């Protein structure tokens, strides 16, 4: 049976673009499906300081533009498309079917690099308040809060970085964290502690977002004392980590308890010929640098897999 | 760049969008916003595909604070669909083409 493509890559962040670069250099017939335009979560990062090769840092935009251009140089085709589901191959069928909102494609190998998206707090009115004071991207929406007071929630690198970025615009950031220390890296912790505009509220969770047309504040609970309080703010930035974009492969490949795709160190999923790389994969560190490594391995293993098909 | 995609500003917003005979979709964006950049090609495609059915426009929130302020834009990208000068649908964030199309189909 002739298939449309040797390899289909789903998702155009750093993992997908690296897989596309490697597969393109191997002269494979490779297509990337991206529902928006390539770049992924890096596009919401103002300044990237921990990707090697860029002393002084690089803007998230520029880095992803360069990654895309480099993959295109080696023949990667990028098509706008949204994947609904996968019909995997099996012992009798050495190809996979990719179902899109507007058609179907077949391929020998599939590399899933759909990444992750910001995790929600899970409060009832949270989704309704997006755009009315709730935002998951300080880099995008910080400038709308000039001179205002905002609450940032979280304790990892993203929460610390975004809180620092927000201080360029806002008069005050309350950084609310459920524990009594941050997970984020020391260099960021130090910057947060030194910043006069950031006030850390330890051992505290947000129990409600108040306001109708726009956010007016948050209700808080101290997890150690159970003491409840309220805090008037104009904006709420939940920065509490990510959730994988893997619903479309639920029941197809094995996922971990968090919904991330389980692979071995060769990026192989539980289904032969389906690989996963980057943030969507079950792993300990989600960074551009680790996504890029995953993407290279996935493309290499996909090529090996195809060699043994013939 | 598609001719179908219109650029509106504080001056012509009323005439082009609110007084438009056709329903319209306005993409509130800014140069510094990554997700705005991600959604831009989708908006351009839709402008071509739905030409003559809906007016699709972009408004730079930095250059046009009056209109952005009037609609209380607090996050971008925000897509607002207008019909008869009134807000018919509003979408915040970089959503998929299908989601935008579903909203368009409701107003045309």
Tab-separated table of C-alpha atoms in Angstrom:
chain	number	residue	atom	x	y	z
A	1	UNK	CA	0.000	0.000	0.000
A	2	UNK	CA	1.323	3.446	-0.853
A	3	UNK	CA	1.211	5.912	1.948
A	4	UNK	CA	1.064	9.696	1.760
A	5	UNK	CA	4.244	10.245	3.728
A	6	UNK	CA	7.149	8.374	5.327
A	7	UNK	CA	6.850	10.404	8.494
A	8	UNK	CA	4.158	12.685	9.841
A	9	UNK	CA	5.109	14.937	12.725
A	10	UNK	CA	2.214	16.325	14.755
A	11	UNK	CA	3.038	19.680	16.361
A	12	UNK	CA	5.580	22.367	15.501
A	13	UNK	CA	7.447	23.245	18.679
A	14	UNK	CA	11.168	22.626	19.285
A	15	UNK	CA	10.809	18.806	19.394
A	16	UNK	CA	8.812	18.654	16.162
A	17	UNK	CA	11.013	21.101	14.280
A	18	UNK	CA	14.148	19.211	15.314
A	19	UNK	CA	12.615	15.897	14.252
A	20	UNK	CA	11.691	17.589	10.968
A	21	UNK	CA	15.225	18.891	10.506
A	22	UNK	CA	16.794	15.467	11.089
A	23	UNK	CA	14.250	13.592	8.968
A	24	UNK	CA	14.598	16.175	6.200
A	25	UNK	CA	18.375	15.798	6.195
A	26	UNK	CA	17.866	12.043	5.814
A	27	UNK	CA	15.883	12.792	2.649
A	28	UNK	CA	12.738	11.241	4.043
A	29	UNK	CA	9.342	12.334	2.828
A	30	UNK	CA	8.237	14.195	5.940
A	31	UNK	CA	5.225	16.359	6.716
A	32	UNK	CA	4.553	18.444	9.804
A	33	UNK	CA	0.987	19.155	10.850
A	34	UNK	CA	0.550	22.251	12.991
A	35	UNK	CA	-2.802	23.665	14.037
A	36	UNK	CA	-1.481	27.226	14.402
A	37	UNK	CA	1.885	28.344	13.131
A	38	UNK	CA	5.111	26.675	14.300
A	39	UNK	CA	6.801	27.768	17.498
A	40	UNK	CA	4.830	26.186	20.293
A	41	UNK	CA	5.022	27.322	23.880
A	42	UNK	CA	8.346	29.080	23.269
A	43	UNK	CA	6.355	31.799	21.499
A	44	UNK	CA	4.934	32.769	24.876
A	45	UNK	CA	8.422	33.126	26.355
A	46	UNK	CA	9.772	36.623	26.165
A	47	UNK	CA	13.452	35.842	26.618
A	48	UNK	CA	15.189	32.459	26.621
A	49	UNK	CA	18.347	32.421	28.727
A	50	UNK	CA	19.037	28.718	29.068
A	51	UNK	CA	19.259	27.500	25.491
A	52	UNK	CA	22.918	26.969	24.610
A	53	UNK	CA	24.538	28.936	21.833
A	54	UNK	CA	22.968	32.288	22.674
A	55	UNK	CA	25.041	34.218	25.209
A	56	UNK	CA	22.884	37.004	26.648
A	57	UNK	CA	19.760	35.064	25.659
A	58	UNK	CA	17.478	35.054	22.660
A	59	UNK	CA	13.857	36.047	22.152
A	60	UNK	CA	11.401	33.151	21.980
A	61	UNK	CA	10.141	34.454	18.612
A	62	UNK	CA	13.567	34.645	17.028
A	63	UNK	CA	14.672	31.261	18.268
A	64	UNK	CA	11.599	29.544	16.857
A	65	UNK	CA	11.790	31.418	13.558
A	66	UNK	CA	15.341	30.197	13.152
A	67	UNK	CA	14.415	26.609	14.076
A	68	UNK	CA	11.607	26.672	11.536
A	69	UNK	CA	13.772	28.146	8.762
A	70	UNK	CA	16.481	25.592	9.388
A	71	UNK	CA	14.020	22.691	9.126
A	72	UNK	CA	12.518	24.170	5.945
A	73	UNK	CA	16.006	24.364	4.410
A	74	UNK	CA	16.164	20.588	4.520
A	75	UNK	CA	12.824	19.973	2.888
A	76	UNK	CA	10.347	19.762	5.755
A	77	UNK	CA	6.820	20.561	4.594
A	78	UNK	CA	4.588	22.292	7.136
A	79	UNK	CA	0.842	22.041	6.664
A	80	UNK	CA	-1.823	23.750	8.693
A	81	UNK	CA	-4.048	21.054	10.133
A	82	UNK	CA	-5.678	19.856	13.321
A	83	UNK	CA	-5.508	16.178	14.201
A	84	UNK	CA	-8.639	14.640	15.689
A	85	UNK	CA	-7.513	11.043	16.144
A	86	UNK	CA	-5.051	8.346	15.118
A	87	UNK	CA	-5.867	4.903	13.753
A	88	UNK	CA	-2.673	3.000	14.489
A	89	UNK	CA	-1.204	0.236	12.373
A	90	UNK	CA	-0.613	-3.262	13.724
A	91	UNK	CA	0.878	-6.630	12.794
A	92	UNK	CA	-1.128	-6.739	9.553
A	93	UNK	CA	-0.810	-3.081	8.659
A	94	UNK	CA	2.495	-1.261	8.493
A	95	UNK	CA	1.077	2.232	8.314
A	96	UNK	CA	-0.936	4.627	10.475
A	97	UNK	CA	-3.899	6.758	9.594
A	98	UNK	CA	-4.105	10.340	10.827
A	99	UNK	CA	-7.615	11.783	10.985
A	100	UNK	CA	-7.810	15.553	10.591
A	101	UNK	CA	-10.759	17.898	10.952
A	102	UNK	CA	-10.784	18.110	7.156
A	103	UNK	CA	-9.458	14.817	5.786
A	104	UNK	CA	-7.131	11.893	6.385
A	105	UNK	CA	-3.466	11.124	5.791
A	106	UNK	CA	-1.433	7.931	6.003
A	107	UNK	CA	2.189	7.456	7.031
A	108	UNK	CA	4.702	4.752	7.936
A	109	UNK	CA	5.843	6.549	11.066
A	110	UNK	CA	4.285	9.064	13.350
A	111	UNK	CA	6.146	11.418	15.653
A	112	UNK	CA	3.918	13.080	18.229
A	113	UNK	CA	5.276	16.427	19.409
A	114	UNK	CA	2.076	18.176	20.410
A	115	UNK	CA	3.590	19.524	23.602
A	116	UNK	CA	1.681	20.855	26.544
A	117	UNK	CA	-0.429	23.803	27.569
A	118	UNK	CA	-0.768	25.759	30.820
A	119	UNK	CA	-2.500	23.873	33.605
A	120	UNK	CA	-5.635	25.489	34.972
A	121	UNK	CA	-6.363	26.083	38.643
A	122	UNK	CA	-9.661	24.268	38.172
A	123	UNK	CA	-11.883	27.002	39.630
A	124	UNK	CA	-15.487	27.198	38.358
A	125	UNK	CA	-15.364	30.670	36.765
A	126	UNK	CA	-11.724	30.439	35.632
A	127	UNK	CA	-12.388	29.803	31.935
A	128	UNK	CA	-15.123	32.426	31.791
A	129	UNK	CA	-12.703	35.019	33.209
A	130	UNK	CA	-9.980	34.429	30.621
A	131	UNK	CA	-9.534	37.749	28.851
A	132	UNK	CA	-11.278	39.509	31.744
A	133	UNK	CA	-8.345	39.375	34.123
A	134	UNK	CA	-7.279	35.736	34.014
A	135	UNK	CA	-4.266	35.042	31.817
A	136	UNK	CA	-1.803	32.190	31.450
A	137	UNK	CA	0.772	34.321	29.644
A	138	UNK	CA	2.378	37.272	31.410
A	139	UNK	CA	4.561	37.843	28.373
A	140	UNK	CA	1.465	38.313	26.215
A	141	UNK	CA	-0.829	40.183	28.530
A	142	UNK	CA	1.454	41.950	31.018
A	143	UNK	CA	1.260	45.279	29.132
A	144	UNK	CA	-2.519	45.430	29.756
A	145	UNK	CA	-1.864	45.643	33.496
A	146	UNK	CA	0.272	48.785	33.571
A	147	UNK	CA	0.250	50.240	37.080
A	148	UNK	CA	-2.128	47.582	38.374
A	149	UNK	CA	-1.856	44.858	41.008
A	150	UNK	CA	-1.818	41.209	39.962
A	151	UNK	CA	-1.601	37.773	41.535
A	152	UNK	CA	0.731	35.164	40.061
A	153	UNK	CA	0.296	31.592	41.241
A	154	UNK	CA	3.008	28.947	41.240
A	155	UNK	CA	6.549	28.235	42.365
A	156	UNK	CA	8.414	26.807	39.384
A	157	UNK	CA	10.644	28.467	36.805
A	158	UNK	CA	7.719	29.718	34.724
A	159	UNK	CA	5.999	31.332	37.715
A	160	UNK	CA	9.214	33.067	38.787
A	161	UNK	CA	10.164	34.199	35.266
A	162	UNK	CA	6.711	35.501	34.467
A	163	UNK	CA	6.398	37.304	37.821
A	164	UNK	CA	9.680	39.059	37.116
A	165	UNK	CA	8.506	39.976	33.617
A	166	UNK	CA	5.210	41.336	34.953
A	167	UNK	CA	7.070	43.765	37.243
A	168	UNK	CA	8.039	45.736	34.126
A	169	UNK	CA	4.423	46.854	33.883
A	170	UNK	CA	2.499	46.318	37.099
A	171	UNK	CA	2.929	48.140	40.382
A	172	UNK	CA	2.764	44.953	42.436
A	173	UNK	CA	2.862	41.180	41.977
A	174	UNK	CA	1.605	38.942	44.760
A	175	UNK	CA	3.286	35.611	44.081
A	176	UNK	CA	1.151	32.957	45.710
A	177	UNK	CA	2.697	29.548	46.337
A	178	UNK	CA	1.200	26.533	48.080
A	179	UNK	CA	4.468	25.525	49.738
A	180	UNK	CA	7.114	27.357	51.776
A	181	UNK	CA	9.862	27.230	49.158
A	182	UNK	CA	10.126	27.545	45.387
A	183	UNK	CA	10.966	24.721	42.992
A	184	UNK	CA	12.400	27.211	40.480
A	185	UNK	CA	16.130	27.623	39.857
A	186	UNK	CA	18.277	29.604	42.273
A	187	UNK	CA	19.135	32.407	39.858
A	188	UNK	CA	15.414	33.125	39.419
A	189	UNK	CA	14.623	32.750	43.135
A	190	UNK	CA	17.290	35.315	43.958
A	191	UNK	CA	15.924	37.763	41.407
A	192	UNK	CA	12.417	37.349	42.814
A	193	UNK	CA	13.559	37.912	46.401
A	194	UNK	CA	15.497	41.012	45.364
A	195	UNK	CA	12.575	42.523	43.456
A	196	UNK	CA	10.690	45.177	45.477
A	197	UNK	CA	7.535	44.789	43.407
A	198	UNK	CA	7.097	41.101	44.213
A	199	UNK	CA	5.579	40.012	47.506
A	200	UNK	CA	5.566	36.268	48.084
A	201	UNK	CA	2.629	34.693	49.902
A	202	UNK	CA	3.755	31.250	51.107
A	203	UNK	CA	1.717	28.159	52.005
A	204	UNK	CA	-1.342	29.522	50.285
A	205	UNK	CA	-3.776	28.389	47.604
A	206	UNK	CA	-6.342	30.325	45.602
A	207	UNK	CA	-9.860	29.102	46.371
A	208	UNK	CA	-11.865	31.520	44.236
A	209	UNK	CA	-11.572	34.256	41.650
A	210	UNK	CA	-13.948	37.130	42.333
A	211	UNK	CA	-15.529	39.552	39.879
A	212	UNK	CA	-18.216	39.452	37.200
A	213	UNK	CA	-17.208	41.468	34.134
A	214	UNK	CA	-13.621	41.625	35.277
A	215	UNK	CA	-11.449	40.182	37.981
A	216	UNK	CA	-11.629	42.091	41.261
A	217	UNK	CA	-9.663	39.769	43.496
A	218	UNK	CA	-8.898	36.279	44.752
A	219	UNK	CA	-9.933	34.328	47.818
A	220	UNK	CA	-7.025	32.633	49.545
A	221	UNK	CA	-6.512	29.879	52.075
A	222	UNK	CA	-3.388	29.267	54.070
A	223	UNK	CA	-2.824	25.504	53.888
A	224	UNK	CA	-1.018	25.359	57.244
A	225	UNK	CA	-3.364	27.469	59.366
A	226	UNK	CA	-6.540	27.043	57.259
A	227	UNK	CA	-6.985	30.785	57.600
A	228	UNK	CA	-9.066	32.319	54.802
A	229	UNK	CA	-8.492	35.769	53.370
A	230	UNK	CA	-9.169	37.880	50.322
A	231	UNK	CA	-6.801	39.868	48.167
A	232	UNK	CA	-7.971	42.572	45.763
A	233	UNK	CA	-6.165	42.256	42.407
A	234	UNK	CA	-6.815	43.313	38.808
A	235	UNK	CA	-5.285	40.242	37.214
A	236	UNK	CA	-4.712	36.569	37.993
A	237	UNK	CA	-1.899	34.621	36.308
A	238	UNK	CA	-2.029	30.876	37.086
A	239	UNK	CA	1.491	29.570	36.350
A	240	UNK	CA	1.276	26.138	37.892
A	241	UNK	CA	2.833	23.941	35.249
A	242	UNK	CA	1.536	22.240	32.159
A	243	UNK	CA	-0.831	19.553	30.983
A	244	UNK	CA	-0.084	17.419	27.934
A	245	UNK	CA	-1.955	17.769	24.644
A	246	UNK	CA	-2.642	14.062	24.279
A	247	UNK	CA	-6.414	13.595	24.291
A	248	UNK	CA	-6.371	12.581	20.624
A	249	UNK	CA	-4.203	9.516	21.375
A	250	UNK	CA	-5.974	8.377	24.536
A	251	UNK	CA	-6.507	4.617	24.162
A	252	UNK	CA	-4.060	4.452	21.246
A	253	UNK	CA	-0.690	4.767	22.996
A	254	UNK	CA	0.094	4.278	26.661
A	255	UNK	CA	-0.144	7.426	28.801
A	256	UNK	CA	1.041	7.998	32.379
A	257	UNK	CA	-1.309	9.110	35.183
A	258	UNK	CA	-0.855	12.739	34.172
A	259	UNK	CA	-1.787	12.009	30.547
A	260	UNK	CA	1.787	12.320	29.250
A	261	UNK	CA	2.850	9.760	26.617
A	262	UNK	CA	5.045	6.986	27.989
A	263	UNK	CA	8.123	6.150	25.910
A	264	UNK	CA	11.449	4.405	26.350
A	265	UNK	CA	14.685	6.337	25.894
A	266	UNK	CA	14.450	5.755	22.135
A	267	UNK	CA	11.197	7.775	22.108
A	268	UNK	CA	9.207	4.651	21.166
A	269	UNK	CA	5.640	4.612	22.451
A	270	UNK	CA	3.654	1.470	23.181
A	271	UNK	CA	2.744	1.245	19.467
A	272	UNK	CA	5.352	0.260	16.863
A	273	UNK	CA	6.115	3.086	14.461
A	274	UNK	CA	4.649	5.759	16.740
A	275	UNK	CA	7.157	7.951	18.558
A	276	UNK	CA	6.698	10.836	20.973
A	277	UNK	CA	9.118	13.660	21.772
A	278	UNK	CA	9.234	16.858	23.788
A	279	UNK	CA	6.869	18.130	26.472
A	280	UNK	CA	4.052	15.696	25.616
A	281	UNK	CA	6.287	12.827	26.734
A	282	UNK	CA	6.489	11.514	30.277
A	283	UNK	CA	9.864	12.869	31.460
A	284	UNK	CA	11.558	14.691	34.304
A	285	UNK	CA	12.603	17.979	32.705
A	286	UNK	CA	10.621	19.933	30.123
A	287	UNK	CA	12.923	22.442	28.457
A	288	UNK	CA	13.702	23.557	24.904
A	289	UNK	CA	17.060	21.833	25.223
A	290	UNK	CA	15.511	18.497	26.217
A	291	UNK	CA	12.773	18.749	23.561
A	292	UNK	CA	15.395	19.232	20.875
A	293	UNK	CA	17.263	16.097	22.003
A	294	UNK	CA	14.044	14.084	22.037
A	295	UNK	CA	13.199	15.266	18.521
A	296	UNK	CA	16.557	14.185	17.119
A	297	UNK	CA	16.275	10.728	18.679
A	298	UNK	CA	12.691	10.284	17.458
A	299	UNK	CA	13.657	11.096	13.860
A	300	UNK	CA	16.696	8.793	14.042
A	301	UNK	CA	14.617	5.912	15.421
A	302	UNK	CA	11.848	6.533	12.898
A	303	UNK	CA	14.383	6.155	10.104
A	304	UNK	CA	15.689	2.907	11.651
A	305	UNK	CA	12.144	1.622	11.974
A	306	UNK	CA	11.460	2.262	8.291
A	307	UNK	CA	14.650	0.525	7.221
A	308	UNK	CA	13.501	-2.685	8.846
A	309	UNK	CA	10.070	-2.462	7.189
A	310	UNK	CA	11.642	-2.981	3.758
B	1	UNK	CA	-0.726	39.082	2.235
B	2	UNK	CA	-4.333	38.576	1.345
B	3	UNK	CA	-6.327	41.504	0.057
B	4	UNK	CA	-9.291	40.085	1.912
B	5	UNK	CA	-7.698	40.892	5.270
B	6	UNK	CA	-8.427	44.421	6.407
B	7	UNK	CA	-6.412	46.527	8.858
B	8	UNK	CA	-8.590	48.742	11.025
B	9	UNK	CA	-7.727	51.483	13.503
B	10	UNK	CA	-9.298	53.858	16.048
B	11	UNK	CA	-10.369	56.217	13.224
B	12	UNK	CA	-12.109	53.815	10.855
B	13	UNK	CA	-13.341	51.187	13.348
B	14	UNK	CA	-16.813	52.657	13.514
B	15	UNK	CA	-17.269	52.896	9.746
B	16	UNK	CA	-15.557	49.635	8.787
B	17	UNK	CA	-16.763	47.379	11.581
B	18	UNK	CA	-19.682	48.756	13.563
B	19	UNK	CA	-21.523	50.190	10.546
B	20	UNK	CA	-20.574	47.300	8.265
B	21	UNK	CA	-23.377	45.574	6.362
B	22	UNK	CA	-21.520	42.308	6.629
B	23	UNK	CA	-20.784	40.690	9.988
B	24	UNK	CA	-17.137	41.107	10.933
B	25	UNK	CA	-14.347	39.477	12.891
B	26	UNK	CA	-11.631	41.619	14.469
B	27	UNK	CA	-8.334	40.106	15.603
B	28	UNK	CA	-6.943	42.291	18.431
B	29	UNK	CA	-3.191	41.704	18.364
B	30	UNK	CA	0.245	43.183	19.100
B	31	UNK	CA	3.719	42.647	17.720
B	32	UNK	CA	5.121	41.411	21.040
B	33	UNK	CA	2.534	38.650	21.478
B	34	UNK	CA	3.664	35.155	20.504
B	35	UNK	CA	0.236	33.517	20.352
B	36	UNK	CA	-0.904	36.421	18.117
B	37	UNK	CA	1.834	35.504	15.722
B	38	UNK	CA	0.821	31.848	15.936
B	39	UNK	CA	-2.799	32.571	15.077
B	40	UNK	CA	-2.053	35.105	12.297
B	41	UNK	CA	-1.849	32.633	9.374
B	42	UNK	CA	-5.141	31.062	10.445
B	43	UNK	CA	-6.852	34.467	10.416
B	44	UNK	CA	-5.407	35.173	6.957
B	45	UNK	CA	-6.661	31.834	5.619
B	46	UNK	CA	-10.120	32.485	7.012
B	47	UNK	CA	-10.155	35.938	5.428
B	48	UNK	CA	-9.660	34.303	2.032
B	49	UNK	CA	-12.043	31.421	2.600
B	50	UNK	CA	-14.867	33.572	3.946
B	51	UNK	CA	-14.357	36.604	1.699
B	52	UNK	CA	-17.720	38.256	0.875
B	53	UNK	CA	-19.391	36.403	3.756
B	54	UNK	CA	-17.693	38.110	6.680
B	55	UNK	CA	-15.293	41.030	6.933
B	56	UNK	CA	-12.082	39.915	8.647
B	57	UNK	CA	-9.849	42.589	10.140
B	58	UNK	CA	-6.861	43.061	12.436
B	59	UNK	CA	-6.465	45.806	15.008
B	60	UNK	CA	-3.104	46.551	16.608
B	61	UNK	CA	-3.837	47.227	20.298
B	62	UNK	CA	-0.632	49.233	20.805
B	63	UNK	CA	-1.409	51.670	18.025
B	64	UNK	CA	-5.136	51.810	18.750
B	65	UNK	CA	-5.587	51.979	22.512
B	66	UNK	CA	-8.980	53.684	22.258
B	67	UNK	CA	-10.771	50.777	20.580
B	68	UNK	CA	-8.866	48.167	22.606
B	69	UNK	CA	-9.809	50.040	25.789
B	70	UNK	CA	-13.426	50.435	24.756
B	71	UNK	CA	-13.779	46.653	24.451
B	72	UNK	CA	-11.848	46.016	27.662
B	73	UNK	CA	-9.191	43.939	25.931
B	74	UNK	CA	-7.066	42.372	28.702
B	75	UNK	CA	-5.571	39.465	26.802
B	76	UNK	CA	-4.459	38.914	23.259
B	77	UNK	CA	-5.120	37.509	20.827
B	78	UNK	CA	-8.794	38.290	21.313
B	79	UNK	CA	-11.137	37.729	18.393
B	80	UNK	CA	-14.432	39.587	18.512
B	81	UNK	CA	-17.207	38.883	16.028
B	82	UNK	CA	-19.580	41.791	15.416
B	83	UNK	CA	-23.010	41.707	13.859
B	84	UNK	CA	-25.029	44.891	13.411
B	85	UNK	CA	-22.535	46.857	15.516
B	86	UNK	CA	-22.952	44.505	18.486
B	87	UNK	CA	-20.622	41.828	19.862
B	88	UNK	CA	-21.953	38.447	18.762
B	89	UNK	CA	-19.085	36.174	19.806
B	90	UNK	CA	-15.768	36.583	21.585
B	91	UNK	CA	-12.781	34.227	21.632
B	92	UNK	CA	-9.649	34.736	23.734
B	93	UNK	CA	-6.357	32.962	23.131
B	94	UNK	CA	-4.771	31.111	20.246
B	95	UNK	CA	-7.523	28.618	19.461
B	96	UNK	CA	-7.794	26.242	16.516
B	97	UNK	CA	-9.130	27.153	13.102
B	98	UNK	CA	-12.159	24.925	13.692
B	99	UNK	CA	-13.142	26.863	16.808
B	100	UNK	CA	-12.946	30.166	14.943
B	101	UNK	CA	-14.877	28.738	12.005
B	102	UNK	CA	-17.618	27.525	14.331
B	103	UNK	CA	-17.971	31.042	15.699
B	104	UNK	CA	-18.005	32.520	12.177
B	105	UNK	CA	-20.747	30.099	11.100
B	106	UNK	CA	-22.924	31.346	13.951
B	107	UNK	CA	-22.880	34.930	12.682
B	108	UNK	CA	-22.982	34.565	8.883
